[in-house]
Amino acid sequence: MRLVDSHVHLDDEKFDADRDAVIERALAAGVDRKMAIGTGNGPADLDVAVRMADRHTFIYATIGVHPHDASKATPETWTRMRALAQNPKVLAVGEIGLDYHYDFSPRDVQREVFEQQLSLAAEFGKPIVIHTREAWDDTLSILRAHWSGGGIMHCFTGDETQARQALDLGFHLSFGGVLTFPKADSVRQAARIAPEDRLLIETDCPYLAPVPHRGKRNEPAFVVETGRRLAEVRGVSLEAIAETTTVNFERLLFAGRDR
Ligand SMILES: [Zn+2]
Ligand SMILES: [Zn+2]
């Protein structure tokens, strides 16, 4: 069995003490490839995932400015992003989007920085990884107006209606630990109706650990639990979900390149 964790923050300080052991446990659990998200603590950290990808053949990278950090972006951020995009292990632009829950950056700045990065992703010819929280309608309208490529709705926690809207826009739905939470029936319903070729799984570690690790630090090895729950919901085996989500990841992110 081979699994891909499509969204990790292994640069987080919560892994400083045992990062190598965490990576070893992931490999032992069959989770070989991981996509490291390059948002770090803001635009100054734009290369955080690239540096990790440089150290490990099985780790890939994204580059992007998180909506939380939108107000810290400067023209120099986009210059650096253009340079980093040349690295062959950079697979996508993300995580980008809107977060109206925390509002760490003013909403108009979030929207502007989101649109700016959509145009960069189009320039690079790369898919995007979307973070959206309490901002669904604005996220969709910006995507409809400014984006025609593919991408990932990361840590998808919407319902069936929202799933259909994202799918209609050509997006993949990446399910995380929330899928395993007892109250997440509407998320499981979304996972049930999604076409097989649009499914992905992720941990978003160190956040949102799946049951039975809920409340603890999350790590890539735990993506197996989310995969198991997704398999149950769809009435297939864990091995089948592992293969499906791996093939989907390769089709979307590698798009004909060497893996
Ligand atoms: Zn996120
Ligand atoms: Zn994330």
PDB file of C-alpha atoms and ligand atoms in Angstrom:
ATOM      1  CA  MET A   1       0.000   0.000   0.000  1.00  0.00           C
ATOM      2  CA  ARG A   2       1.262   3.469  -0.870  1.00  0.00           C
ATOM      3  CA  LEU A   3      -0.288   6.652   0.478  1.00  0.00           C
ATOM      4  CA  VAL A   4       0.241  10.310  -0.271  1.00  0.00           C
ATOM      5  CA  ASP A   5      -0.301  12.989   2.368  1.00  0.00           C
ATOM      6  CA  SER A   6      -1.277  15.966   0.236  1.00  0.00           C
ATOM      7  CA  HIS A   7      -0.861  18.644   2.917  1.00  0.00           C
ATOM      8  CA  VAL A   8       1.777  18.775   5.673  1.00  0.00           C
ATOM      9  CA  HIS A   9       3.404  21.512   7.728  1.00  0.00           C
ATOM     10  CA  LEU A  10       6.471  19.525   8.767  1.00  0.00           C
ATOM     11  CA  ASP A  11       8.402  22.777   9.185  1.00  0.00           C
ATOM     12  CA  ASP A  12       6.246  23.575  12.234  1.00  0.00           C
ATOM     13  CA  GLU A  13       8.191  23.994  15.456  1.00  0.00           C
ATOM     14  CA  LYS A  14       6.107  21.213  17.010  1.00  0.00           C
ATOM     15  CA  PHE A  15       8.278  18.837  14.964  1.00  0.00           C
ATOM     16  CA  ASP A  16      11.620  20.381  15.914  1.00  0.00           C
ATOM     17  CA  ALA A  17      12.414  17.744  18.532  1.00  0.00           C
ATOM     18  CA  ASP A  18      11.669  14.630  16.461  1.00  0.00           C
ATOM     19  CA  ARG A  19      11.155  15.545  12.787  1.00  0.00           C
ATOM     20  CA  ASP A  20      13.270  12.670  11.448  1.00  0.00           C
ATOM     21  CA  ALA A  21      11.434  10.126  13.604  1.00  0.00           C
ATOM     22  CA  VAL A  22       8.091  11.497  12.355  1.00  0.00           C
ATOM     23  CA  ILE A  23       9.243  11.057   8.755  1.00  0.00           C
ATOM     24  CA  GLU A  24      10.457   7.516   9.527  1.00  0.00           C
ATOM     25  CA  ARG A  25       7.078   6.601  11.058  1.00  0.00           C
ATOM     26  CA  ALA A  26       5.318   7.906   7.955  1.00  0.00           C
ATOM     27  CA  LEU A  27       7.499   5.764   5.710  1.00  0.00           C
ATOM     28  CA  ALA A  28       6.866   2.729   7.924  1.00  0.00           C
ATOM     29  CA  ALA A  29       3.103   3.338   7.635  1.00  0.00           C
ATOM     30  CA  GLY A  30       3.282   3.403   3.826  1.00  0.00           C
ATOM     31  CA  VAL A  31       2.968   7.190   3.600  1.00  0.00           C
ATOM     32  CA  ASP A  32       5.911   7.861   1.378  1.00  0.00           C
ATOM     33  CA  ARG A  33       5.146  11.021  -0.544  1.00  0.00           C
ATOM     34  CA  LYS A  34       4.085  14.253   1.140  1.00  0.00           C
ATOM     35  CA  MET A  35       3.377  17.715  -0.167  1.00  0.00           C
ATOM     36  CA  ALA A  36       4.926  20.248   2.190  1.00  0.00           C
ATOM     37  CA  ILE A  37       3.046  23.544   2.299  1.00  0.00           C
ATOM     38  CA  GLY A  38       5.335  26.517   1.901  1.00  0.00           C
ATOM     39  CA  THR A  39       3.483  29.231   3.760  1.00  0.00           C
ATOM     40  CA  GLY A  40       5.501  29.018   7.014  1.00  0.00           C
ATOM     41  CA  ASN A  41       5.178  32.046   9.239  1.00  0.00           C
ATOM     42  CA  GLY A  42       4.607  34.422   6.357  1.00  0.00           C
ATOM     43  CA  PRO A  43       6.272  35.653   3.161  1.00  0.00           C
ATOM     44  CA  ALA A  44       9.766  35.628   4.727  1.00  0.00           C
ATOM     45  CA  ASP A  45       9.406  31.810   4.891  1.00  0.00           C
ATOM     46  CA  LEU A  46       8.378  31.337   1.273  1.00  0.00           C
ATOM     47  CA  ASP A  47      11.113  28.718   0.710  1.00  0.00           C
ATOM     48  CA  VAL A  48      10.354  26.669   3.827  1.00  0.00           C
ATOM     49  CA  ALA A  49       8.840  23.726   1.932  1.00  0.00           C
ATOM     50  CA  VAL A  50      11.355  23.943  -0.900  1.00  0.00           C
ATOM     51  CA  ARG A  51      14.175  23.520   1.609  1.00  0.00           C
ATOM     52  CA  MET A  52      12.468  20.431   2.999  1.00  0.00           C
ATOM     53  CA  ALA A  53      11.933  19.035  -0.503  1.00  0.00           C
ATOM     54  CA  ASP A  54      15.621  19.592  -1.230  1.00  0.00           C
ATOM     55  CA  ARG A  55      16.514  17.353   1.719  1.00  0.00           C
ATOM     56  CA  HIS A  56      14.102  14.453   1.003  1.00  0.00           C
ATOM     57  CA  THR A  57      13.392  12.955  -2.429  1.00  0.00           C
ATOM     58  CA  PHE A  58       9.856  11.920  -1.354  1.00  0.00           C
ATOM     59  CA  ILE A  59       8.798  15.372  -0.125  1.00  0.00           C
ATOM     60  CA  TYR A  60       7.385  17.887  -2.596  1.00  0.00           C
ATOM     61  CA  ALA A  61       6.673  21.559  -2.062  1.00  0.00           C
ATOM     62  CA  THR A  62       4.233  24.381  -2.578  1.00  0.00           C
ATOM     63  CA  ILE A  63       4.891  28.101  -2.390  1.00  0.00           C
ATOM     64  CA  GLY A  64       2.360  30.674  -1.296  1.00  0.00           C
ATOM     65  CA  VAL A  65       1.161  33.357   1.078  1.00  0.00           C
ATOM     66  CA  HIS A  66      -1.500  32.162   3.524  1.00  0.00           C
ATOM     67  CA  PRO A  67      -4.531  34.471   3.874  1.00  0.00           C
ATOM     68  CA  HIS A  68      -3.479  35.032   7.498  1.00  0.00           C
ATOM     69  CA  ASP A  69      -0.270  36.671   6.241  1.00  0.00           C
ATOM     70  CA  ALA A  70      -1.741  38.569   3.288  1.00  0.00           C
ATOM     71  CA  SER A  71      -0.950  41.945   4.818  1.00  0.00           C
ATOM     72  CA  LYS A  72       2.767  41.023   4.975  1.00  0.00           C
ATOM     73  CA  ALA A  73       3.095  40.448   1.215  1.00  0.00           C
ATOM     74  CA  THR A  74       5.186  42.982  -0.725  1.00  0.00           C
ATOM     75  CA  PRO A  75       6.230  43.282  -4.380  1.00  0.00           C
ATOM     76  CA  GLU A  76       9.430  41.457  -3.395  1.00  0.00           C
ATOM     77  CA  THR A  77       7.306  38.471  -2.306  1.00  0.00           C
ATOM     78  CA  TRP A  78       6.146  37.977  -5.892  1.00  0.00           C
ATOM     79  CA  THR A  79       9.679  38.297  -7.252  1.00  0.00           C
ATOM     80  CA  ARG A  80      10.850  35.575  -4.877  1.00  0.00           C
ATOM     81  CA  MET A  81       7.868  33.427  -5.730  1.00  0.00           C
ATOM     82  CA  ARG A  82       8.696  33.626  -9.430  1.00  0.00           C
ATOM     83  CA  ALA A  83      12.265  32.477  -8.697  1.00  0.00           C
ATOM     84  CA  LEU A  84      11.181  29.606  -6.416  1.00  0.00           C
ATOM     85  CA  ALA A  85       8.599  28.413  -8.953  1.00  0.00           C
ATOM     86  CA  GLN A  86      11.512  27.341 -11.166  1.00  0.00           C
ATOM     87  CA  ASN A  87      12.395  24.584  -8.678  1.00  0.00           C
ATOM     88  CA  PRO A  88      11.194  21.283 -10.213  1.00  0.00           C
ATOM     89  CA  LYS A  89       9.843  20.052  -6.865  1.00  0.00           C
ATOM     90  CA  VAL A  90       7.418  22.947  -6.534  1.00  0.00           C
ATOM     91  CA  LEU A  91       4.120  21.361  -7.551  1.00  0.00           C
ATOM     92  CA  ALA A  92       1.526  23.988  -6.672  1.00  0.00           C
ATOM     93  CA  VAL A  93       0.775  27.464  -5.350  1.00  0.00           C
ATOM     94  CA  GLY A  94      -0.729  27.339  -1.871  1.00  0.00           C
ATOM     95  CA  GLU A  95      -2.165  27.431   0.548  1.00  0.00           C
ATOM     96  CA  ILE A  96      -3.946  30.540  -0.647  1.00  0.00           C
ATOM     97  CA  GLY A  97      -7.478  31.783  -0.172  1.00  0.00           C
ATOM     98  CA  LEU A  98      -9.563  33.589   2.421  1.00  0.00           C
ATOM     99  CA  ASP A  99      -9.951  33.207   6.173  1.00  0.00           C
ATOM    100  CA  TYR A 100     -12.747  35.343   7.632  1.00  0.00           C
ATOM    101  CA  HIS A 101     -12.756  33.347  10.872  1.00  0.00           C
ATOM    102  CA  TYR A 102      -9.536  34.822  12.238  1.00  0.00           C
ATOM    103  CA  ASP A 103      -9.356  37.928  10.016  1.00  0.00           C
ATOM    104  CA  PHE A 104      -5.610  38.216  10.745  1.00  0.00           C
ATOM    105  CA  SER A 105      -5.351  40.329   7.578  1.00  0.00           C
ATOM    106  CA  PRO A 106      -8.030  42.798   6.429  1.00  0.00           C
ATOM    107  CA  ARG A 107     -10.500  41.097   4.093  1.00  0.00           C
ATOM    108  CA  ASP A 108      -9.872  43.398   1.135  1.00  0.00           C
ATOM    109  CA  VAL A 109      -6.126  42.683   1.412  1.00  0.00           C
ATOM    110  CA  GLN A 110      -6.827  38.940   1.627  1.00  0.00           C
ATOM    111  CA  ARG A 111      -8.873  39.123  -1.574  1.00  0.00           C
ATOM    112  CA  GLU A 112      -6.232  41.164  -3.380  1.00  0.00           C
ATOM    113  CA  VAL A 113      -3.373  38.824  -2.383  1.00  0.00           C
ATOM    114  CA  PHE A 114      -5.484  35.794  -3.305  1.00  0.00           C
ATOM    115  CA  GLU A 115      -6.145  37.206  -6.794  1.00  0.00           C
ATOM    116  CA  GLN A 116      -2.488  38.125  -7.212  1.00  0.00           C
ATOM    117  CA  GLN A 117      -1.475  34.532  -6.476  1.00  0.00           C
ATOM    118  CA  LEU A 118      -4.099  33.130  -8.849  1.00  0.00           C
ATOM    119  CA  SER A 119      -2.495  35.116 -11.627  1.00  0.00           C
ATOM    120  CA  LEU A 120       0.973  33.879 -10.593  1.00  0.00           C
ATOM    121  CA  ALA A 121      -0.234  30.260 -10.539  1.00  0.00           C
ATOM    122  CA  ALA A 122      -1.641  30.724 -14.036  1.00  0.00           C
ATOM    123  CA  GLU A 123       1.688  32.211 -15.129  1.00  0.00           C
ATOM    124  CA  PHE A 124       3.529  29.176 -13.663  1.00  0.00           C
ATOM    125  CA  GLY A 125       0.996  26.718 -15.103  1.00  0.00           C
ATOM    126  CA  LYS A 126       0.555  25.135 -11.673  1.00  0.00           C
ATOM    127  CA  PRO A 127      -2.535  24.039  -9.719  1.00  0.00           C
ATOM    128  CA  ILE A 128      -3.534  25.775  -6.501  1.00  0.00           C
ATOM    129  CA  VAL A 129      -4.214  24.671  -2.920  1.00  0.00           C
ATOM    130  CA  ILE A 130      -7.149  26.556  -1.406  1.00  0.00           C
ATOM    131  CA  HIS A 131      -7.639  27.430   2.254  1.00  0.00           C
ATOM    132  CA  THR A 132     -11.099  28.852   2.902  1.00  0.00           C
ATOM    133  CA  ARG A 133     -12.782  29.413   6.226  1.00  0.00           C
ATOM    134  CA  GLU A 134     -16.094  31.219   6.760  1.00  0.00           C
ATOM    135  CA  ALA A 135     -15.523  32.769   3.342  1.00  0.00           C
ATOM    136  CA  TRP A 136     -17.060  30.233   0.989  1.00  0.00           C
ATOM    137  CA  ASP A 137     -19.084  32.592  -1.226  1.00  0.00           C
ATOM    138  CA  ASP A 138     -16.242  35.077  -1.745  1.00  0.00           C
ATOM    139  CA  THR A 139     -13.802  32.220  -2.416  1.00  0.00           C
ATOM    140  CA  LEU A 140     -16.071  30.786  -5.085  1.00  0.00           C
ATOM    141  CA  SER A 141     -16.782  34.094  -6.776  1.00  0.00           C
ATOM    142  CA  ILE A 142     -13.067  34.962  -6.962  1.00  0.00           C
ATOM    143  CA  LEU A 143     -12.285  31.513  -8.382  1.00  0.00           C
ATOM    144  CA  ARG A 144     -15.096  31.791 -10.927  1.00  0.00           C
ATOM    145  CA  ALA A 145     -13.839  35.195 -12.062  1.00  0.00           C
ATOM    146  CA  HIS A 146     -10.084  34.583 -11.990  1.00  0.00           C
ATOM    147  CA  TRP A 147      -9.258  30.894 -12.259  1.00  0.00           C
ATOM    148  CA  SER A 148      -9.695  28.251 -14.907  1.00  0.00           C
ATOM    149  CA  GLY A 149      -7.107  25.663 -13.847  1.00  0.00           C
ATOM    150  CA  GLY A 150      -7.353  22.813 -11.383  1.00  0.00           C
ATOM    151  CA  GLY A 151      -6.635  22.607  -7.711  1.00  0.00           C
ATOM    152  CA  ILE A 152      -7.314  21.250  -4.272  1.00  0.00           C
ATOM    153  CA  MET A 153      -9.841  22.316  -1.655  1.00  0.00           C
ATOM    154  CA  HIS A 154      -7.613  21.539   1.293  1.00  0.00           C
ATOM    155  CA  CYS A 155      -9.092  20.107   4.488  1.00  0.00           C
ATOM    156  CA  PHE A 156     -12.522  20.095   2.895  1.00  0.00           C
ATOM    157  CA  THR A 157     -15.181  20.441   5.594  1.00  0.00           C
ATOM    158  CA  GLY A 158     -18.125  21.605   3.505  1.00  0.00           C
ATOM    159  CA  ASP A 159     -21.413  19.842   2.880  1.00  0.00           C
ATOM    160  CA  GLU A 160     -22.766  18.139  -0.238  1.00  0.00           C
ATOM    161  CA  THR A 161     -23.872  21.425  -1.847  1.00  0.00           C
ATOM    162  CA  GLN A 162     -20.468  23.036  -1.365  1.00  0.00           C
ATOM    163  CA  ALA A 163     -18.770  19.862  -2.586  1.00  0.00           C
ATOM    164  CA  ARG A 164     -20.775  20.032  -5.816  1.00  0.00           C
ATOM    165  CA  GLN A 165     -19.865  23.701  -6.275  1.00  0.00           C
ATOM    166  CA  ALA A 166     -16.156  22.941  -5.857  1.00  0.00           C
ATOM    167  CA  LEU A 167     -16.371  19.889  -8.111  1.00  0.00           C
ATOM    168  CA  ASP A 168     -18.167  21.922 -10.801  1.00  0.00           C
ATOM    169  CA  LEU A 169     -15.213  24.301 -10.744  1.00  0.00           C
ATOM    170  CA  GLY A 170     -12.909  21.339 -11.427  1.00  0.00           C
ATOM    171  CA  PHE A 171     -11.476  21.035  -7.923  1.00  0.00           C
ATOM    172  CA  HIS A 172     -10.305  17.988  -6.028  1.00  0.00           C
ATOM    173  CA  LEU A 173     -11.558  17.576  -2.460  1.00  0.00           C
ATOM    174  CA  SER A 174      -8.858  16.745   0.067  1.00  0.00           C
ATOM    175  CA  PHE A 175     -10.250  15.221   3.243  1.00  0.00           C
ATOM    176  CA  GLY A 176      -8.439  15.492   6.565  1.00  0.00           C
ATOM    177  CA  GLY A 177      -8.966  14.433  10.161  1.00  0.00           C
ATOM    178  CA  VAL A 178     -12.371  16.138  10.395  1.00  0.00           C
ATOM    179  CA  LEU A 179     -13.789  13.318   8.260  1.00  0.00           C
ATOM    180  CA  THR A 180     -13.324  10.992  11.260  1.00  0.00           C
ATOM    181  CA  PHE A 181     -15.002  13.256  13.836  1.00  0.00           C
ATOM    182  CA  PRO A 182     -18.310  11.912  15.213  1.00  0.00           C
ATOM    183  CA  LYS A 183     -20.321  15.021  14.291  1.00  0.00           C
ATOM    184  CA  ALA A 184     -18.999  15.345  10.745  1.00  0.00           C
ATOM    185  CA  ASP A 185     -21.869  13.577   8.962  1.00  0.00           C
ATOM    186  CA  SER A 186     -22.257  16.342   6.371  1.00  0.00           C
ATOM    187  CA  VAL A 187     -18.556  16.103   5.485  1.00  0.00           C
ATOM    188  CA  ARG A 188     -18.899  12.329   5.140  1.00  0.00           C
ATOM    189  CA  GLN A 189     -21.901  12.868   2.865  1.00  0.00           C
ATOM    190  CA  ALA A 190     -19.730  15.127   0.687  1.00  0.00           C
ATOM    191  CA  ALA A 191     -17.069  12.387   0.632  1.00  0.00           C
ATOM    192  CA  ARG A 192     -19.717   9.857  -0.412  1.00  0.00           C
ATOM    193  CA  ILE A 193     -20.966  11.780  -3.447  1.00  0.00           C
ATOM    194  CA  ALA A 194     -17.576  12.984  -4.785  1.00  0.00           C
ATOM    195  CA  PRO A 195     -16.393  11.233  -7.952  1.00  0.00           C
ATOM    196  CA  GLU A 196     -13.596   8.762  -7.298  1.00  0.00           C
ATOM    197  CA  ASP A 197     -11.147  10.692  -9.476  1.00  0.00           C
ATOM    198  CA  ARG A 198     -11.451  13.863  -7.344  1.00  0.00           C
ATOM    199  CA  LEU A 199     -10.546  12.415  -3.942  1.00  0.00           C
ATOM    200  CA  LEU A 200      -7.413  13.230  -1.971  1.00  0.00           C
ATOM    201  CA  ILE A 201      -6.408  12.787   1.669  1.00  0.00           C
ATOM    202  CA  GLU A 202      -4.190  14.846   3.930  1.00  0.00           C
ATOM    203  CA  THR A 203      -3.274  15.415   7.550  1.00  0.00           C
ATOM    204  CA  ASP A 204      -2.677  19.210   7.652  1.00  0.00           C
ATOM    205  CA  CYS A 205      -0.281  18.167  10.423  1.00  0.00           C
ATOM    206  CA  PRO A 206       0.424  19.250  13.112  1.00  0.00           C
ATOM    207  CA  TYR A 207      -3.255  20.303  13.204  1.00  0.00           C
ATOM    208  CA  LEU A 208      -6.536  18.375  13.314  1.00  0.00           C
ATOM    209  CA  ALA A 209      -5.433  14.824  14.109  1.00  0.00           C
ATOM    210  CA  PRO A 210      -7.966  12.156  13.102  1.00  0.00           C
ATOM    211  CA  VAL A 211      -9.701   9.837  15.550  1.00  0.00           C
ATOM    212  CA  PRO A 212      -8.234   7.947  17.489  1.00  0.00           C
ATOM    213  CA  HIS A 213      -5.436  10.513  17.802  1.00  0.00           C
ATOM    214  CA  ARG A 214      -7.775  13.504  18.080  1.00  0.00           C
ATOM    215  CA  GLY A 215      -6.417  16.276  20.293  1.00  0.00           C
ATOM    216  CA  LYS A 216      -2.818  15.131  19.914  1.00  0.00           C
ATOM    217  CA  ARG A 217      -0.201  16.508  17.544  1.00  0.00           C
ATOM    218  CA  ASN A 218      -1.016  15.240  14.074  1.00  0.00           C
ATOM    219  CA  GLU A 219       1.629  13.600  11.860  1.00  0.00           C
ATOM    220  CA  PRO A 220       1.714  12.117   8.338  1.00  0.00           C
ATOM    221  CA  ALA A 221       1.481   8.479   9.529  1.00  0.00           C
ATOM    222  CA  PHE A 222      -2.031   9.287  10.790  1.00  0.00           C
ATOM    223  CA  VAL A 223      -3.335   9.898   7.268  1.00  0.00           C
ATOM    224  CA  VAL A 224      -3.998   6.134   7.289  1.00  0.00           C
ATOM    225  CA  GLU A 225      -6.885   6.747   9.741  1.00  0.00           C
ATOM    226  CA  THR A 226      -8.505   9.296   7.436  1.00  0.00           C
ATOM    227  CA  GLY A 227      -8.001   6.925   4.510  1.00  0.00           C
ATOM    228  CA  ARG A 228      -9.631   4.117   6.476  1.00  0.00           C
ATOM    229  CA  ARG A 229     -12.670   6.268   7.277  1.00  0.00           C
ATOM    230  CA  LEU A 230     -12.966   7.440   3.682  1.00  0.00           C
ATOM    231  CA  ALA A 231     -12.856   3.821   2.547  1.00  0.00           C
ATOM    232  CA  GLU A 232     -15.646   2.927   5.000  1.00  0.00           C
ATOM    233  CA  VAL A 233     -17.803   5.840   3.850  1.00  0.00           C
ATOM    234  CA  ARG A 234     -17.439   4.787   0.224  1.00  0.00           C
ATOM    235  CA  GLY A 235     -17.717   1.039   0.845  1.00  0.00           C
ATOM    236  CA  VAL A 236     -14.303   0.150  -0.545  1.00  0.00           C
ATOM    237  CA  SER A 237     -11.068  -1.168   0.960  1.00  0.00           C
ATOM    238  CA  LEU A 238      -8.344   0.990   2.471  1.00  0.00           C
ATOM    239  CA  GLU A 239      -6.002  -0.357  -0.215  1.00  0.00           C
ATOM    240  CA  ALA A 240      -8.383   0.874  -2.926  1.00  0.00           C
ATOM    241  CA  ILE A 241      -8.578   4.363  -1.361  1.00  0.00           C
ATOM    242  CA  ALA A 242      -4.801   4.467  -1.033  1.00  0.00           C
ATOM    243  CA  GLU A 243      -4.406   3.675  -4.716  1.00  0.00           C
ATOM    244  CA  THR A 244      -7.176   6.055  -5.838  1.00  0.00           C
ATOM    245  CA  THR A 245      -5.854   9.031  -3.885  1.00  0.00           C
ATOM    246  CA  THR A 246      -2.266   8.330  -4.963  1.00  0.00           C
ATOM    247  CA  VAL A 247      -3.195   8.144  -8.643  1.00  0.00           C
ATOM    248  CA  ASN A 248      -5.297  11.316  -8.316  1.00  0.00           C
ATOM    249  CA  PHE A 249      -2.397  13.152  -6.687  1.00  0.00           C
ATOM    250  CA  GLU A 250      -0.051  12.097  -9.475  1.00  0.00           C
ATOM    251  CA  ARG A 251      -2.497  13.052 -12.226  1.00  0.00           C
ATOM    252  CA  LEU A 252      -3.184  16.503 -10.764  1.00  0.00           C
ATOM    253  CA  LEU A 253       0.265  17.491  -9.494  1.00  0.00           C
ATOM    254  CA  PHE A 254       2.732  15.789 -11.781  1.00  0.00           C
ATOM    255  CA  ALA A 255       0.783  16.305 -15.010  1.00  0.00           C
ATOM    256  CA  GLY A 256       3.064  14.303 -17.259  1.00  0.00           C
ATOM    257  CA  ARG A 257       6.313  15.174 -15.474  1.00  0.00           C
ATOM    258  CA  ASP A 258       8.723  12.672 -13.965  1.00  0.00           C
ATOM    259  CA  ARG A 259       7.654  11.524 -10.544  1.00  0.00           C
TER     260      ARG A 259
HETATM  261 ZN    ZN B   1      -5.336  25.670   5.782  1.00  0.00          ZN
HETATM  262 ZN    ZN B   2      -2.307  23.932   6.043  1.00  0.00          ZN
END
